[in-house]
Amino acid sequence: MSSAVSAPILFAYDGSESSAASFAAAGKVFGHDGRDAVVLTVWEPLSVEALRNVRFGVWIPLPLDVTEADESSETQAKQLATHGVHLATEAGFAARALWTADARDIAATIIEEAESLDVDLIVIGAHGLTRVGALFGGISSHILRHATRPVLVPSRHNAQPSNVTVQEAAAAR
């Protein structure tokens, strides 16, 4: 038995069925061995969301004070990350929650956090792409192309969330 301590696994969790299923899939790969994990949920401040939409020609009027909206988004992200910890624990990981604001790009934020935490692996759900997502590339696709760490993207057709219904995942969002 090796005495080397391995770095944690980073689960990028957005509450979708696909990202919920990634916990169970990774648990199968790692044999439910209690490995350390971080469940990351990235939330977007209202100003960042508005700027992103302007790039696509959509104008969102912003209130003078976005503090309340951003606090609400951060609270939702915290709850979602906490829910992800529950799923990770069920899948056999010793997990902790982390939620962070996205300054410009969700995929880049996930990659930066993976580097900062010095993780061994990034686990992210395979999401169905919308027309816009297919044109510009989805988050999981961006991470696969740009991450310097190994990435696990379980097949959305084979992965089943561990004891989580679609309604439970949606309620956690």
mmCIF file of C-alpha atoms in Angstrom:
data_model
loop_
_atom_site.group_PDB
_atom_site.id
_atom_site.type_symbol
_atom_site.label_atom_id
_atom_site.label_comp_id
_atom_site.label_asym_id
_atom_site.label_seq_id
_atom_site.Cartn_x
_atom_site.Cartn_y
_atom_site.Cartn_z
ATOM 1 C CA MET A 1 0.000 0.000 0.000
ATOM 2 C CA SER A 2 1.379 3.379 -1.036
ATOM 3 C CA SER A 3 1.967 6.016 1.612
ATOM 4 C CA ALA A 4 1.642 8.849 -0.929
ATOM 5 C CA VAL A 5 -1.297 11.147 -0.336
ATOM 6 C CA SER A 6 -3.175 11.937 -3.510
ATOM 7 C CA ALA A 7 -4.629 15.311 -4.379
ATOM 8 C CA PRO A 8 -8.391 15.706 -4.302
ATOM 9 C CA ILE A 9 -10.795 15.265 -7.162
ATOM 10 C CA LEU A 10 -12.731 18.337 -8.280
ATOM 11 C CA PHE A 11 -16.384 17.826 -9.141
ATOM 12 C CA ALA A 12 -17.842 20.727 -11.113
ATOM 13 C CA TYR A 13 -21.477 20.611 -10.029
ATOM 14 C CA ASP A 14 -24.297 22.706 -11.473
ATOM 15 C CA GLY A 15 -27.274 20.702 -10.239
ATOM 16 C CA SER A 16 -28.065 19.184 -13.626
ATOM 17 C CA GLU A 17 -28.940 15.514 -13.964
ATOM 18 C CA SER A 18 -25.712 14.951 -15.860
ATOM 19 C CA SER A 19 -23.498 16.526 -13.209
ATOM 20 C CA ALA A 20 -25.375 14.651 -10.457
ATOM 21 C CA ALA A 21 -24.758 11.387 -12.304
ATOM 22 C CA SER A 22 -21.027 12.125 -12.503
ATOM 23 C CA PHE A 23 -20.631 11.439 -8.751
ATOM 24 C CA ALA A 24 -21.909 7.880 -9.068
ATOM 25 C CA ALA A 25 -19.825 7.288 -12.201
ATOM 26 C CA ALA A 26 -16.641 8.519 -10.489
ATOM 27 C CA GLY A 27 -17.515 6.443 -7.419
ATOM 28 C CA LYS A 28 -17.524 3.356 -9.624
ATOM 29 C CA VAL A 29 -14.126 4.280 -11.066
ATOM 30 C CA PHE A 30 -12.547 4.905 -7.649
ATOM 31 C CA GLY A 31 -14.296 2.078 -5.831
ATOM 32 C CA HIS A 32 -15.950 4.224 -3.161
ATOM 33 C CA ASP A 33 -12.610 4.483 -1.346
ATOM 34 C CA GLY A 34 -13.197 7.675 0.651
ATOM 35 C CA ARG A 35 -10.948 9.738 -1.579
ATOM 36 C CA ASP A 36 -10.866 13.491 -0.911
ATOM 37 C CA ALA A 37 -13.031 15.587 -3.187
ATOM 38 C CA VAL A 38 -14.090 19.175 -3.637
ATOM 39 C CA VAL A 39 -17.529 19.961 -5.019
ATOM 40 C CA LEU A 40 -17.329 23.261 -6.881
ATOM 41 C CA THR A 41 -20.330 25.320 -7.910
ATOM 42 C CA VAL A 42 -19.667 28.449 -9.931
ATOM 43 C CA TRP A 43 -22.179 31.282 -9.745
ATOM 44 C CA GLU A 44 -22.396 34.332 -11.958
ATOM 45 C CA PRO A 45 -22.712 37.829 -10.541
ATOM 46 C CA LEU A 46 -25.547 39.718 -12.242
ATOM 47 C CA SER A 47 -23.120 42.202 -13.830
ATOM 48 C CA VAL A 48 -21.093 39.379 -15.425
ATOM 49 C CA GLU A 49 -24.276 37.753 -16.733
ATOM 50 C CA ALA A 50 -25.403 41.080 -18.206
ATOM 51 C CA LEU A 51 -22.045 41.637 -19.921
ATOM 52 C CA ARG A 52 -22.096 38.104 -21.340
ATOM 53 C CA ASN A 53 -25.565 38.668 -22.777
ATOM 54 C CA VAL A 54 -24.514 41.966 -24.373
ATOM 55 C CA ARG A 55 -21.954 39.984 -26.407
ATOM 56 C CA PHE A 56 -24.907 38.150 -27.948
ATOM 57 C CA GLY A 57 -26.901 41.319 -28.562
ATOM 58 C CA VAL A 58 -29.208 40.909 -25.558
ATOM 59 C CA TRP A 59 -29.507 43.868 -23.215
ATOM 60 C CA ILE A 60 -30.503 43.171 -19.599
ATOM 61 C CA PRO A 61 -31.338 46.259 -17.562
ATOM 62 C CA LEU A 62 -29.433 46.176 -14.279
ATOM 63 C CA PRO A 63 -30.639 47.685 -11.033
ATOM 64 C CA LEU A 64 -28.371 50.321 -9.505
ATOM 65 C CA ASP A 65 -27.538 47.934 -6.671
ATOM 66 C CA VAL A 66 -26.970 44.302 -7.666
ATOM 67 C CA THR A 67 -25.902 43.282 -4.153
ATOM 68 C CA GLU A 68 -29.176 41.597 -3.215
ATOM 69 C CA ALA A 69 -29.366 39.605 -6.456
ATOM 70 C CA ASP A 70 -25.730 38.530 -6.138
ATOM 71 C CA GLU A 71 -26.171 37.515 -2.489
ATOM 72 C CA SER A 72 -29.137 35.385 -3.525
ATOM 73 C CA SER A 73 -27.102 33.765 -6.329
ATOM 74 C CA GLU A 74 -24.242 33.062 -3.946
ATOM 75 C CA THR A 75 -26.627 31.515 -1.408
ATOM 76 C CA GLN A 76 -28.093 29.271 -4.112
ATOM 77 C CA ALA A 77 -24.580 28.249 -5.182
ATOM 78 C CA LYS A 78 -23.690 27.379 -1.587
ATOM 79 C CA GLN A 79 -26.835 25.239 -1.272
ATOM 80 C CA LEU A 80 -26.090 23.540 -4.568
ATOM 81 C CA ALA A 81 -22.472 22.793 -3.598
ATOM 82 C CA THR A 82 -23.700 21.427 -0.256
ATOM 83 C CA HIS A 83 -26.154 19.186 -2.104
ATOM 84 C CA GLY A 84 -23.248 18.025 -4.290
ATOM 85 C CA VAL A 85 -21.287 17.104 -1.150
ATOM 86 C CA HIS A 86 -24.205 14.868 -0.151
ATOM 87 C CA LEU A 87 -24.083 13.151 -3.568
ATOM 88 C CA ALA A 88 -20.292 12.809 -3.399
ATOM 89 C CA THR A 89 -20.509 11.291 0.072
ATOM 90 C CA GLU A 90 -23.099 8.772 -1.151
ATOM 91 C CA ALA A 91 -20.685 7.869 -3.957
ATOM 92 C CA GLY A 92 -17.889 7.174 -1.449
ATOM 93 C CA PHE A 93 -15.920 10.429 -1.409
ATOM 94 C CA ALA A 94 -14.838 12.552 1.543
ATOM 95 C CA ALA A 95 -16.052 15.826 0.079
ATOM 96 C CA ARG A 96 -16.227 19.482 0.973
ATOM 97 C CA ALA A 97 -18.179 22.272 -0.692
ATOM 98 C CA LEU A 98 -16.712 25.240 -2.543
ATOM 99 C CA TRP A 99 -18.644 27.947 -4.364
ATOM 100 C CA THR A 100 -17.093 30.809 -6.209
ATOM 101 C CA ALA A 101 -18.131 33.741 -8.356
ATOM 102 C CA ASP A 102 -17.336 33.635 -12.036
ATOM 103 C CA ALA A 103 -15.434 36.718 -13.130
ATOM 104 C CA ARG A 104 -15.677 36.081 -16.884
ATOM 105 C CA ASP A 105 -16.115 32.461 -17.964
ATOM 106 C CA ILE A 106 -17.448 29.457 -16.037
ATOM 107 C CA ALA A 107 -15.144 26.916 -17.698
ATOM 108 C CA ALA A 108 -12.073 29.086 -17.094
ATOM 109 C CA THR A 109 -13.099 29.517 -13.452
ATOM 110 C CA ILE A 110 -13.357 25.732 -13.037
ATOM 111 C CA ILE A 111 -9.923 25.247 -14.615
ATOM 112 C CA GLU A 112 -8.399 27.975 -12.412
ATOM 113 C CA GLU A 113 -9.869 26.407 -9.265
ATOM 114 C CA ALA A 114 -8.530 22.990 -10.319
ATOM 115 C CA GLU A 115 -5.062 24.508 -10.656
ATOM 116 C CA SER A 116 -5.357 26.399 -7.377
ATOM 117 C CA LEU A 117 -6.436 23.258 -5.509
ATOM 118 C CA ASP A 118 -3.817 21.130 -7.307
ATOM 119 C CA VAL A 119 -6.393 18.415 -8.038
ATOM 120 C CA ASP A 120 -5.638 15.080 -9.657
ATOM 121 C CA LEU A 121 -8.800 15.051 -11.743
ATOM 122 C CA ILE A 122 -11.703 17.252 -12.836
ATOM 123 C CA VAL A 123 -15.072 15.500 -13.072
ATOM 124 C CA ILE A 124 -17.809 17.267 -15.003
ATOM 125 C CA GLY A 125 -21.124 16.106 -16.402
ATOM 126 C CA ALA A 126 -21.709 15.786 -20.126
ATOM 127 C CA HIS A 127 -24.377 18.303 -20.966
ATOM 128 C CA GLY A 128 -26.584 18.363 -24.034
ATOM 129 C CA LEU A 129 -25.688 21.353 -26.138
ATOM 130 C CA THR A 130 -28.196 23.945 -27.244
ATOM 131 C CA ARG A 131 -27.757 25.486 -30.691
ATOM 132 C CA VAL A 132 -25.795 28.384 -29.191
ATOM 133 C CA GLY A 133 -23.792 25.968 -27.019
ATOM 134 C CA ALA A 134 -23.035 23.770 -30.011
ATOM 135 C CA LEU A 135 -21.855 26.799 -31.961
ATOM 136 C CA PHE A 136 -19.558 28.188 -29.279
ATOM 137 C CA GLY A 137 -18.760 24.988 -27.370
ATOM 138 C CA GLY A 138 -20.127 23.915 -24.015
ATOM 139 C CA ILE A 139 -18.470 24.143 -20.632
ATOM 140 C CA SER A 140 -17.405 20.494 -20.563
ATOM 141 C CA SER A 141 -16.064 20.790 -24.101
ATOM 142 C CA HIS A 142 -14.052 23.913 -23.177
ATOM 143 C CA ILE A 143 -12.630 22.193 -20.104
ATOM 144 C CA LEU A 144 -11.628 19.144 -22.154
ATOM 145 C CA ARG A 145 -9.766 21.377 -24.609
ATOM 146 C CA HIS A 146 -8.062 23.695 -22.105
ATOM 147 C CA ALA A 147 -7.533 21.916 -18.777
ATOM 148 C CA THR A 148 -4.014 20.890 -17.851
ATOM 149 C CA ARG A 149 -5.418 18.244 -15.489
ATOM 150 C CA PRO A 150 -7.080 14.968 -16.499
ATOM 151 C CA VAL A 151 -10.825 15.323 -17.047
ATOM 152 C CA LEU A 152 -13.527 12.685 -16.597
ATOM 153 C CA VAL A 153 -16.799 13.295 -18.446
ATOM 154 C CA PRO A 154 -19.066 10.295 -17.814
ATOM 155 C CA SER A 155 -21.409 9.429 -20.658
ATOM 156 C CA ARG A 156 -24.780 11.038 -20.091
ATOM 157 C CA HIS A 157 -26.415 7.936 -21.553
ATOM 158 C CA ASN A 158 -24.882 5.514 -19.051
ATOM 159 C CA ALA A 159 -24.593 7.608 -15.910
ATOM 160 C CA GLN A 160 -27.385 7.445 -13.379
ATOM 161 C CA PRO A 161 -27.398 9.691 -10.313
ATOM 162 C CA SER A 162 -27.085 7.866 -7.027
ATOM 163 C CA ASN A 163 -30.454 8.009 -5.237
ATOM 164 C CA VAL A 164 -31.290 11.402 -6.770
ATOM 165 C CA THR A 165 -34.401 12.136 -8.738
ATOM 166 C CA VAL A 166 -34.552 14.821 -11.387
ATOM 167 C CA GLN A 167 -36.949 16.717 -9.104
ATOM 168 C CA GLU A 168 -34.446 16.632 -6.213
ATOM 169 C CA ALA A 169 -31.642 17.916 -8.406
ATOM 170 C CA ALA A 170 -33.896 20.659 -9.787
ATOM 171 C CA ALA A 171 -35.021 21.603 -6.256
ATOM 172 C CA ALA A 172 -31.397 21.964 -5.215
ATOM 173 C CA ARG A 173 -30.794 24.503 -7.972
#
